[in-house]
Coordinates of C-alpha atoms in Angstrom, one line a residue:
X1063 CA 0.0 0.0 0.0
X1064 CA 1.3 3.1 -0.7
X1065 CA 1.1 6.2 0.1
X1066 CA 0.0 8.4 3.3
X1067 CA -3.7 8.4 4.8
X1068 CA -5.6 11.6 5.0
X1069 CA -8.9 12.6 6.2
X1070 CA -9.8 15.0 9.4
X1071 CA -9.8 15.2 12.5
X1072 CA -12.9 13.8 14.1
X1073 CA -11.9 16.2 16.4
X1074 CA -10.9 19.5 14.6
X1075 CA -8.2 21.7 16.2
X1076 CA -8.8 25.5 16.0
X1077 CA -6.3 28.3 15.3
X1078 CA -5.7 29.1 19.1
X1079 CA -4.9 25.3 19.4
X1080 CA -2.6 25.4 16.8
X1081 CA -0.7 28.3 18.0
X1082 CA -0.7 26.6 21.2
X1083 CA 0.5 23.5 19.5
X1084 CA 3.6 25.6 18.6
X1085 CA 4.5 27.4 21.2
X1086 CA 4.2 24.4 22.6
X1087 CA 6.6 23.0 20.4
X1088 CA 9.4 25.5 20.8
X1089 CA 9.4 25.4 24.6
X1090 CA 10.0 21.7 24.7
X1091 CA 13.0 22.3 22.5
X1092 CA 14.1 24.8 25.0
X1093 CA 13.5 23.4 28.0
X1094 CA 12.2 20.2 27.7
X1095 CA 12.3 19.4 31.6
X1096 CA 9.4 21.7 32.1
X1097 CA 6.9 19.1 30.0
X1098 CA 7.3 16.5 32.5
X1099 CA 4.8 18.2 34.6
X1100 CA 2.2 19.0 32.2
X1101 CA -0.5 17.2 31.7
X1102 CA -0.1 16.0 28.3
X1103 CA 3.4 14.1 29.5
X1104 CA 2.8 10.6 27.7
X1105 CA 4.9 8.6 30.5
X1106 CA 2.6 10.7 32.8
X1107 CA -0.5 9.6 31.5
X1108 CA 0.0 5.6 30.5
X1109 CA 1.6 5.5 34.9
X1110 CA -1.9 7.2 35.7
X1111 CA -5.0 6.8 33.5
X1112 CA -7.1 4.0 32.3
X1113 CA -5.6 1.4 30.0
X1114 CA -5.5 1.9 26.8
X1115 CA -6.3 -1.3 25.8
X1116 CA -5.7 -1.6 21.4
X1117 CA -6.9 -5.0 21.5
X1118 CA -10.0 -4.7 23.7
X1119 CA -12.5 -1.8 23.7
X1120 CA -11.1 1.1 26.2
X1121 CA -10.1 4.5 26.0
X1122 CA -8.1 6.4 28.1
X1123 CA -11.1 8.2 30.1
X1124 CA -9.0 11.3 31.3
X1125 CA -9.8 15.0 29.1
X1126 CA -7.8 15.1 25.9
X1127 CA -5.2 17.5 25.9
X1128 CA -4.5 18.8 22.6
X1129 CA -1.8 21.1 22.4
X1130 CA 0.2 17.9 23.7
X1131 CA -1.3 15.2 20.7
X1132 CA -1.2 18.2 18.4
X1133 CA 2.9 18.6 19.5
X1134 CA 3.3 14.9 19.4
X1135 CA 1.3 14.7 16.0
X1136 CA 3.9 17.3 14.5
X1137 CA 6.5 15.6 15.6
X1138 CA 5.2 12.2 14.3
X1139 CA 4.6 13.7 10.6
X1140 CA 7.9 14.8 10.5
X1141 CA 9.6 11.9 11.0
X1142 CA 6.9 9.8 8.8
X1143 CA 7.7 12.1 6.1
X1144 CA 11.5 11.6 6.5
X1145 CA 10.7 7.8 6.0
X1146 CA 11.9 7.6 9.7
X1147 CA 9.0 5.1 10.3
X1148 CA 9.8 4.3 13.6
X1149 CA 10.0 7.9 15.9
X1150 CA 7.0 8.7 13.9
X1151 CA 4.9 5.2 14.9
X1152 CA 6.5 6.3 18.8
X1153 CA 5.4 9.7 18.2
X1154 CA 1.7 9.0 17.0
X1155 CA 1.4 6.2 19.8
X1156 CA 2.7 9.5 22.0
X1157 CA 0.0 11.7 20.4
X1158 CA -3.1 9.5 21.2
X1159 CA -2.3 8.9 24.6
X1160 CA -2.7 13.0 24.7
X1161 CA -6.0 12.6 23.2
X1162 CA -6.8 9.7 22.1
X1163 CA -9.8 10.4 20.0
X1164 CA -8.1 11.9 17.1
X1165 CA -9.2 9.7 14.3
X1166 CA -7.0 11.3 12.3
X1167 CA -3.9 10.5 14.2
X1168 CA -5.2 6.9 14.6
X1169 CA -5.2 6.2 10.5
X1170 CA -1.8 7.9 10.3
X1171 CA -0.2 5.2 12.8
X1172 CA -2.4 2.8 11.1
X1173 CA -0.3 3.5 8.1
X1174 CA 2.7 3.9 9.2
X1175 CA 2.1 -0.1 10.6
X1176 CA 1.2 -0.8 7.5
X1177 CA 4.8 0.4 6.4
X1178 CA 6.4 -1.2 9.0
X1179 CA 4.5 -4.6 8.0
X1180 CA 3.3 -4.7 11.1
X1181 CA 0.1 -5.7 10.1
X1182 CA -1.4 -7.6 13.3
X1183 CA -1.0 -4.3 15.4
X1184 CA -2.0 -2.2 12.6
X1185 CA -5.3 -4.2 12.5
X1186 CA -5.8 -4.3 16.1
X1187 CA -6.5 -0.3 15.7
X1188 CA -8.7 -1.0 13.2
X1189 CA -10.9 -3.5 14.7
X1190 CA -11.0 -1.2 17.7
X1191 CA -12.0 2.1 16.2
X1192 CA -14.8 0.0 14.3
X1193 CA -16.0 -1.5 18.4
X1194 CA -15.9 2.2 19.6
X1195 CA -18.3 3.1 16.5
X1196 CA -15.4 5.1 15.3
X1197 CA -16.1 3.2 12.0
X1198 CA -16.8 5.0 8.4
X1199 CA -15.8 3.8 4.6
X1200 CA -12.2 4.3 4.4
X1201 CA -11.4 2.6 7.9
X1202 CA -13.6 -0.4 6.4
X1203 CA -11.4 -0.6 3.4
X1204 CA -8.3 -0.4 5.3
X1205 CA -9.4 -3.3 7.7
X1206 CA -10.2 -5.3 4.5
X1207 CA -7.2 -5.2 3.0
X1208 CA -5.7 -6.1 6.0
X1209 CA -7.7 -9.0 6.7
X1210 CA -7.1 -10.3 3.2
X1211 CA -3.3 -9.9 3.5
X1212 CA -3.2 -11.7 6.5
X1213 CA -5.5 -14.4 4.5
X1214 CA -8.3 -14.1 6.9
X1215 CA -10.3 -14.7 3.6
X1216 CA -14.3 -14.7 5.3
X1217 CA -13.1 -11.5 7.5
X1218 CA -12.5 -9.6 4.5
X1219 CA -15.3 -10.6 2.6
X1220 CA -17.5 -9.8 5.4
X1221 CA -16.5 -6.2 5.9
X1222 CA -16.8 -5.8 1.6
X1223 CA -20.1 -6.2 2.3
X1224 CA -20.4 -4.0 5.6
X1225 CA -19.0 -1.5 3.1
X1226 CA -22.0 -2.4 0.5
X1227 CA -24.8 -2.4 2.7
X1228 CA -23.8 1.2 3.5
X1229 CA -22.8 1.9 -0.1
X1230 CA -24.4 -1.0 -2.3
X1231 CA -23.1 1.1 -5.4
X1232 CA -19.3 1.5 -4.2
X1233 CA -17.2 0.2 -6.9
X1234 CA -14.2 -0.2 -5.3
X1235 CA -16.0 -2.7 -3.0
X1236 CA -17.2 -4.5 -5.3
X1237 CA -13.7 -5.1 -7.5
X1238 CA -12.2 -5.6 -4.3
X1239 CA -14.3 -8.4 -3.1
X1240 CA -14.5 -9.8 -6.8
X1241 CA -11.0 -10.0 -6.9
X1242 CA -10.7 -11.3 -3.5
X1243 CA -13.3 -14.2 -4.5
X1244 CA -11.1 -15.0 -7.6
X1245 CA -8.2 -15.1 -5.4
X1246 CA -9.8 -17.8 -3.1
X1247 CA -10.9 -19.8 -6.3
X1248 CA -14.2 -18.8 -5.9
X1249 CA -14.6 -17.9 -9.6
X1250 CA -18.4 -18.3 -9.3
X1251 CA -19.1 -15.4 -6.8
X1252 CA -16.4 -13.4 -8.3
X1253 CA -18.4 -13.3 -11.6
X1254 CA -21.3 -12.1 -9.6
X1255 CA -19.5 -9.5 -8.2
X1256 CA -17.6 -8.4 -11.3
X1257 CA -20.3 -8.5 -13.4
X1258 CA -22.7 -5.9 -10.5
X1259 CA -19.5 -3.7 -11.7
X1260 CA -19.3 -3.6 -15.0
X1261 CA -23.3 -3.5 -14.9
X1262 CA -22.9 -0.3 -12.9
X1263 CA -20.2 1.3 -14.4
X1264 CA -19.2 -0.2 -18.4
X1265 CA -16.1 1.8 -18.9
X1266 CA -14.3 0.0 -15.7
X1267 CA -11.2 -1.1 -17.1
X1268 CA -10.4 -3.4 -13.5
X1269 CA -13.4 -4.8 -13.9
X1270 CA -13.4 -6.1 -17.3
X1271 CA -9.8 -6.8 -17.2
X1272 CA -10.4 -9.1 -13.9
X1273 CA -13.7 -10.4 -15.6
X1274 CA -11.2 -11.6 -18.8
X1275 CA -9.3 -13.8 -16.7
X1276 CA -12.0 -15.2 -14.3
X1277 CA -13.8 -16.0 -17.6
X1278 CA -10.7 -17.6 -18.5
X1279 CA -10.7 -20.0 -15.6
X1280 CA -14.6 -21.0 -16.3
X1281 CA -13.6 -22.1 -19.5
X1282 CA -15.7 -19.2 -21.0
X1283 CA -13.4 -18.2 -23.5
X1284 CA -15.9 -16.0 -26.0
X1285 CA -16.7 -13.9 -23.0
X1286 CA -13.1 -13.3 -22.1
X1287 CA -12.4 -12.3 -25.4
X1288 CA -14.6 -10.1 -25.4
X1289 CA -14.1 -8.5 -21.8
X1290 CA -10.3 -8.7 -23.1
X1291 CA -11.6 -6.2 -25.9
X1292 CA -13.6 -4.1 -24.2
X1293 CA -11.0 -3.7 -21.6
X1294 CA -8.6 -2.3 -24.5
X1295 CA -11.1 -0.1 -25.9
X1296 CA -11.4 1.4 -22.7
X1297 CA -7.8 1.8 -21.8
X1298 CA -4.7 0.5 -23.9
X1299 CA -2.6 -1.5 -21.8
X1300 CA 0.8 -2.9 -23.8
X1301 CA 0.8 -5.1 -20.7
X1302 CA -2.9 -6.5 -21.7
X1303 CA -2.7 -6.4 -25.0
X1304 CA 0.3 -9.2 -25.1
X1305 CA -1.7 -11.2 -22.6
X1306 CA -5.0 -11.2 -24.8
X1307 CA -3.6 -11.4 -28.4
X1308 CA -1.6 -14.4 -26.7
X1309 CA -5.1 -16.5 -25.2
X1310 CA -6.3 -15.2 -28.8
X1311 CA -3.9 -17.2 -30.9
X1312 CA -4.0 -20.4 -28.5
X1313 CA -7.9 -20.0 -29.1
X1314 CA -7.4 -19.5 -32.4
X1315 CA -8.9 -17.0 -32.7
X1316 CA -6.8 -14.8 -35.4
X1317 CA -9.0 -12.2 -36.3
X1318 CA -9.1 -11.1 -32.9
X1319 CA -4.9 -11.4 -32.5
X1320 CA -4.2 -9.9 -36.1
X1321 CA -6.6 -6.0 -34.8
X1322 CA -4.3 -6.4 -31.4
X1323 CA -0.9 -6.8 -33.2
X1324 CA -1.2 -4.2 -35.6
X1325 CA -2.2 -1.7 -32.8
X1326 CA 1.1 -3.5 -30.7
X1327 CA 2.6 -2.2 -33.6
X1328 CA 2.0 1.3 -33.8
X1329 CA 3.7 1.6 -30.8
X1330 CA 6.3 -0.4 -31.2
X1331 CA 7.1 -0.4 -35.2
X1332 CA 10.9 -1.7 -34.8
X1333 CA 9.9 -4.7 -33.2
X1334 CA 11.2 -7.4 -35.3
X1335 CA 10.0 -10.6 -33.1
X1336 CA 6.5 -8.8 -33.0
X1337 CA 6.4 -8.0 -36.6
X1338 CA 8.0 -11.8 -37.7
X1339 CA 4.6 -13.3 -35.2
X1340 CA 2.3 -11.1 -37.2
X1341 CA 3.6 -12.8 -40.5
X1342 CA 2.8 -16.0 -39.1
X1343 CA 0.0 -15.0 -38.3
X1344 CA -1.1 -14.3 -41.5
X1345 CA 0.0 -17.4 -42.3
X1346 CA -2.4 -19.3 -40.7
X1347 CA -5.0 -17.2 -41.4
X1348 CA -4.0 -18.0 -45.0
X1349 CA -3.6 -14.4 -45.6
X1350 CA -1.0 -14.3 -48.2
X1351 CA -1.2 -10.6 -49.1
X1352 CA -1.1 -9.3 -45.8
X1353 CA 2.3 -11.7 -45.3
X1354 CA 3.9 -10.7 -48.0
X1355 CA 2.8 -7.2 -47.4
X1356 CA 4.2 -7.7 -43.8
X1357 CA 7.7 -9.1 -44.8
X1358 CA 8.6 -5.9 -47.2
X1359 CA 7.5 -3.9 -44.6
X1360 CA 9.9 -6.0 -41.9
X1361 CA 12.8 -4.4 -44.5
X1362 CA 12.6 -1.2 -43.7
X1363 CA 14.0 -2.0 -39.6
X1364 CA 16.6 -4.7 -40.7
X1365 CA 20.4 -3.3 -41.2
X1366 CA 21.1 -7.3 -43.2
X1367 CA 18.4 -7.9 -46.1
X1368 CA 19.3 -10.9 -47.9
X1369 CA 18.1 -13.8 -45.2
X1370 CA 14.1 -11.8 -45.7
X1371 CA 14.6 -10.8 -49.2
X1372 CA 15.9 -15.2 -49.8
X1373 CA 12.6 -16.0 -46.8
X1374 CA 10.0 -13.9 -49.2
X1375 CA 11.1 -15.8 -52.5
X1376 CA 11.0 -19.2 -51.0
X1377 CA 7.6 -17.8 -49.7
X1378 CA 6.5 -17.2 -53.0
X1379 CA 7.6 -20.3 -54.6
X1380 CA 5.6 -22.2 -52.5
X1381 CA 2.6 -19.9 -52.8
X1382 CA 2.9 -20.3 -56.8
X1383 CA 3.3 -17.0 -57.0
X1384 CA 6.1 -17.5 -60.5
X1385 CA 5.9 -14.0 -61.4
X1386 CA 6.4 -12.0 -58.4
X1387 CA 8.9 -14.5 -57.7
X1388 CA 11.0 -14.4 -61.1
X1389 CA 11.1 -10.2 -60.5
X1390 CA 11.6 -10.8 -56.8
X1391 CA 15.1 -13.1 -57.7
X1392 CA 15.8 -11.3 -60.7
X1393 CA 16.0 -8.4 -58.5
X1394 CA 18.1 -10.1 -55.9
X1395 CA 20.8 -10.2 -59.0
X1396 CA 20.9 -7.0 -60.3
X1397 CA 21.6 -6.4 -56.6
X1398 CA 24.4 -9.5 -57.3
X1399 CA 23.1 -11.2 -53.7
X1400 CA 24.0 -14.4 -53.6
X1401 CA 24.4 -15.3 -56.9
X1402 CA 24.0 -19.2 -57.0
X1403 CA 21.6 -19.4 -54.7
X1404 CA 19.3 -16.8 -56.0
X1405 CA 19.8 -18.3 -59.9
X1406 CA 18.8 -21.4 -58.3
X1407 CA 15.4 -20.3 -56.7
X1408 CA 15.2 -18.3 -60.6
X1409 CA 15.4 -21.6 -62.6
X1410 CA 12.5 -23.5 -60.0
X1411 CA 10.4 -20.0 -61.1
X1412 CA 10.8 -20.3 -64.7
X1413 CA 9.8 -23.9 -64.6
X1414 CA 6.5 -22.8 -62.8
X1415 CA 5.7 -20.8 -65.4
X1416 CA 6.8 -23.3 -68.3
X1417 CA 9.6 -21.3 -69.4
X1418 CA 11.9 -24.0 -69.4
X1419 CA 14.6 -22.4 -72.0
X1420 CA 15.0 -19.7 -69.1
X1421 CA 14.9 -22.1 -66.7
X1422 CA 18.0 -23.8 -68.0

């Protein structure tokens, strides 16, 4: 996951606070003896109030101080955004025992847990701001996540659908627990899912791109074609596109692979390996044209002719082809390529077309 978390403060803090906040700040810098007696000392605070328990469903019950969280809170971003992960998980833990209903504070050290893979502890705040009826969207989808990293597959799933029955439309919910279904093997309710979220929303690129290969595991190749091409339209993905055009060609499905390789193509005209695939291609599609077509075109990217220029004539030979083929080598020896060779190919030309004096 990355990124930082940001939302606000269940508990907003005013201007006056702020100032407070750093005043307070410079004065523990100065003479940071003088904090131990306030009341926002954390070391203070965990020796005298209630527990606060992250596992169970307690708060500290003394009066939140927040020029002390704010201080602590400062301190904690600082250091989160200097990648020094752990001061600023110490400082945020410092901060909530100050006040320890700042939401906001919570979901920082909630990520920041999440950085330091520490996802047990990380979840432990997140089951307990959903007891204390802290709970809204974002906190759902972060406790999720969690429980489907730690593979506590039914947990996730569950809170999906908390997520749905408070937003049944929520289209992130729904790829997520779609995915999280095909992940499991449960390909059935993942198609269910998927399909709610392509119904709801038909230029979702995730959702027809997941859709392709769940349809792909059912065996229902026609719809993942199809969920293949309608995630392309939607968003070109070189990434995509190799994985379809290469389920279309073991499907056989060439029409379908030839539309995606010429479009691979536009973006990648030098490619040699991708151009010499189109041309078999072609092939098989006994598209002769379009080959030979494909092969002059090949020339134009290749420093060394003569291996393409000796592949088309053999090509045309076997194609019958006798009169392209006798201008094709007679070419080749004006160019004085491989003279034997190409005289050789010549000759099996002229026979074709029953000019056997020329052929000799």
């Amino acid at each position: 996951m990355r990124g930082g978390y940001s939302g606000r403060t269940s508990s907003p803090i005013h201007t006056s606070q702020f100032l407070s906040g750093l005043i307070g700040f410079c004065l523990f810098l100065l003479v940071a003896p003088v904090l131990s007696g306030c009341k926002g000392n954390p070391e203070k605070q965990l020796a005298t109030s209630s527990a606060l328990e992250v596992n169970g469903s307690l708060l500290a019950e003394e009066s939140a101080d927040q020029s002390c969280s704010y201080f602590y809170f400062m301190w904690g971003r600082s250091a989160e955004l200097e990648e020094n992960l752990e001061e600023a998980k110490e400082a945020y833990e410092k901060a909530l025992v100050c006040d320890p209903g700042q939401e906001y504070i919570r979901k920082r050290l909630v990520g920041v847990l999440i950085q330091l893979d520490a996802k047990e502890e990380a979840l432990a705040y997140l089951e307990q701001m959903s007891i204390s009826g802290q709970e809204d969207v974002e906190n759902l989808f972060m406790l999720g996540r969690l429980y489907a990293k730690l593979d506590q597959y039914e947990q996730a799933v569950e809170t999906y659908r908390r997520i749905l029955d408070m937003a049944p439309e929520n289209q992130r919910a729904l790829l997520f627990l779609g995915t999280l279904h095909a992940r499991e093997e449960n390909f059935d309710r993942g198609r269910e899912v998927l399909e709610r979220l392509v119904e709801i929303n038909q230029q979702s690129f995730m959702g027809y791109n997941y859709l392709a290969k769940l349809y792909r595991e059912l065996d229902l190749n026609l719809r993942a074609a199809e969920a293949y091409e309608k995630a392309l339209d939607i968003t070109w993905s070189t990434e995509l596109a190799w994985e379809a055009v290469t389920f279309f060609e073991h499907q056989k499905m060439y029409e379908r692979a030839s539309v995606v390789y010429e479009r691979l193509l536009e973006d990648n005209s030098a490619n040699l390996k991708l151009r010499g695939r189109l041309i078999k291609l072609y092939l098989s599609m006994d598209e002769i044209d379009k080959a030979m077509e494909a092969l002059k075109e090949m020339k134009a990217y290749m420093a060394d002719t003569l291996q393409l220029d000796m592949t088309i004539g053999r090509f045309l030979l076997e194609q019958r082809k006798y009169k392209e083929a006798v201008k094709h080598f007679n070419r080749m020896l004006e160019e004085d390529r491989q003279t034997g060779a190409v005289r050789g190919f010549l000759a099996l030309a002229y026979h074709g077309l029953d000019h056997d004096d020329k052929a000799k």
